[in-house]
Structures are given as C-alpha cells and as structure tokens.
Amino acid sequence: MTTKKPERLLRMKPVLERTGPSRSGLYRRMEEGTFPKSIKISERCVAWRESEIVKWEKRKPPRRADTGTTL
C-alpha cells in the first residue's frame, strides 16, 4: 500500500517570492481568475496549494530577473 503525501500549503510570503506580483496584485489576479484561489486555514490566515502554484508557474511566461517584467 502506498501512502500519499499530504498537499503542501504555501503562505503569503513564499507565494509572493515565487510569483512576483505585489500582495494587492495577487488578490486582483485571484479576482480575475488568472491566479489560483487561496484557502482559509484559520481566522486570519490563508495559504495556497503548492501544486496549484506550480501549475500556474508553468503557464505564465518567464520573468526577467533584473526587472521582474515578462519576456
């Protein structure tokens, strides 16, 4: 029998570091449907499923390292 690993959850700071937009930009993209929705993990805490962030990273064009803009 194979044991499935639980889904890893990422908090705000690591998501922002990996994806690039500002906090407000991230929420705007969530409203537009162009970024994965967060899940509420406590009264004042949200997180994102790492698998959904990985899928999103594969869909978007790469960022330029020096400016943060897309190529």
GROMACS .gro file of C-alpha atoms in nm:
model
   71
    1MET     CA    1   0.000   0.000   0.000
    2THR     CA    2   0.135   0.343  -0.098
    3THR     CA    3   0.088   0.634   0.137
    4LYS     CA    4   0.003   0.959  -0.037
    5LYS     CA    5   0.185   1.269   0.089
    6PRO     CA    6  -0.039   1.547   0.215
    7GLU     CA    7  -0.066   1.859  -0.002
    8ARG     CA    8   0.193   2.122   0.088
    9LEU     CA    9   0.049   2.466   0.165
   10LEU     CA   10   0.236   2.789   0.097
   11ARG     CA   11   0.176   3.106   0.296
   12MET     CA   12   0.170   3.457   0.151
   13LYS     CA   13   0.541   3.546   0.166
   14PRO     CA   14   0.669   3.236  -0.019
   15VAL     CA   15   0.393   3.274  -0.280
   16LEU     CA   16   0.488   3.638  -0.341
   17GLU     CA   17   0.858   3.545  -0.365
   18ARG     CA   18   0.787   3.271  -0.619
   19THR     CA   19   0.531   3.450  -0.833
   20GLY     CA   20   0.638   3.816  -0.838
   21PRO     CA   21   0.322   4.027  -0.806
   22SER     CA   22   0.257   4.252  -0.510
   23ARG     CA   23   0.008   4.147  -0.244
   24SER     CA   24  -0.268   4.361  -0.400
   25GLY     CA   25  -0.174   4.239  -0.748
   26LEU     CA   26  -0.200   3.880  -0.635
   27TYR     CA   27  -0.553   3.935  -0.495
   28ARG     CA   28  -0.653   4.123  -0.812
   29ARG     CA   29  -0.539   3.828  -1.024
   30MET     CA   30  -0.735   3.591  -0.799
   31GLU     CA   31  -1.049   3.801  -0.859
   32GLU     CA   32  -0.984   3.798  -1.235
   33GLY     CA   33  -0.944   3.421  -1.225
   34THR     CA   34  -0.586   3.432  -1.354
   35PHE     CA   35  -0.426   3.310  -1.030
   36PRO     CA   36  -0.513   3.016  -0.801
   37LYS     CA   37  -0.756   3.091  -0.519
   38SER     CA   38  -0.628   3.086  -0.164
   39ILE     CA   39  -0.776   2.864   0.103
   40LYS     CA   40  -0.853   2.984   0.453
   41ILE     CA   41  -0.658   2.787   0.712
   42SER     CA   42  -0.758   2.990   1.019
   43GLU     CA   43  -0.942   3.308   1.116
   44ARG     CA   44  -0.676   3.543   0.974
   45CYS     CA   45  -0.455   3.312   0.770
   46VAL     CA   46  -0.468   3.194   0.410
   47ALA     CA   47  -0.247   2.966   0.205
   48TRP     CA   48  -0.220   2.827  -0.146
   49ARG     CA   49  -0.180   2.467  -0.255
   50GLU     CA   50   0.175   2.428  -0.383
   51SER     CA   51   0.057   2.207  -0.670
   52GLU     CA   52  -0.167   2.489  -0.798
   53ILE     CA   53   0.118   2.743  -0.776
   54VAL     CA   54   0.346   2.504  -0.969
   55LYS     CA   55   0.081   2.467  -1.243
   56TRP     CA   56   0.043   2.846  -1.260
   57GLU     CA   57   0.421   2.895  -1.283
   58LYS     CA   58   0.434   2.659  -1.581
   59ARG     CA   59   0.158   2.852  -1.764
   60LYS     CA   60   0.295   3.205  -1.735
   61PRO     CA   61   0.585   3.350  -1.938
   62PRO     CA   62   0.919   3.366  -1.753
   63ARG     CA   63   1.006   3.687  -1.567
   64ARG     CA   64   1.319   3.885  -1.643
   65ALA     CA   65   1.543   3.852  -1.341
   66ASP     CA   66   1.661   4.214  -1.346
   67THR     CA   67   1.324   4.393  -1.369
   68GLY     CA   68   1.053   4.142  -1.280
   69THR     CA   69   0.882   4.202  -1.616
   70THR     CA   70   0.781   3.925  -1.853
   71LEU     CA   71   0.982   3.844  -2.164
   0.00000   0.00000   0.00000
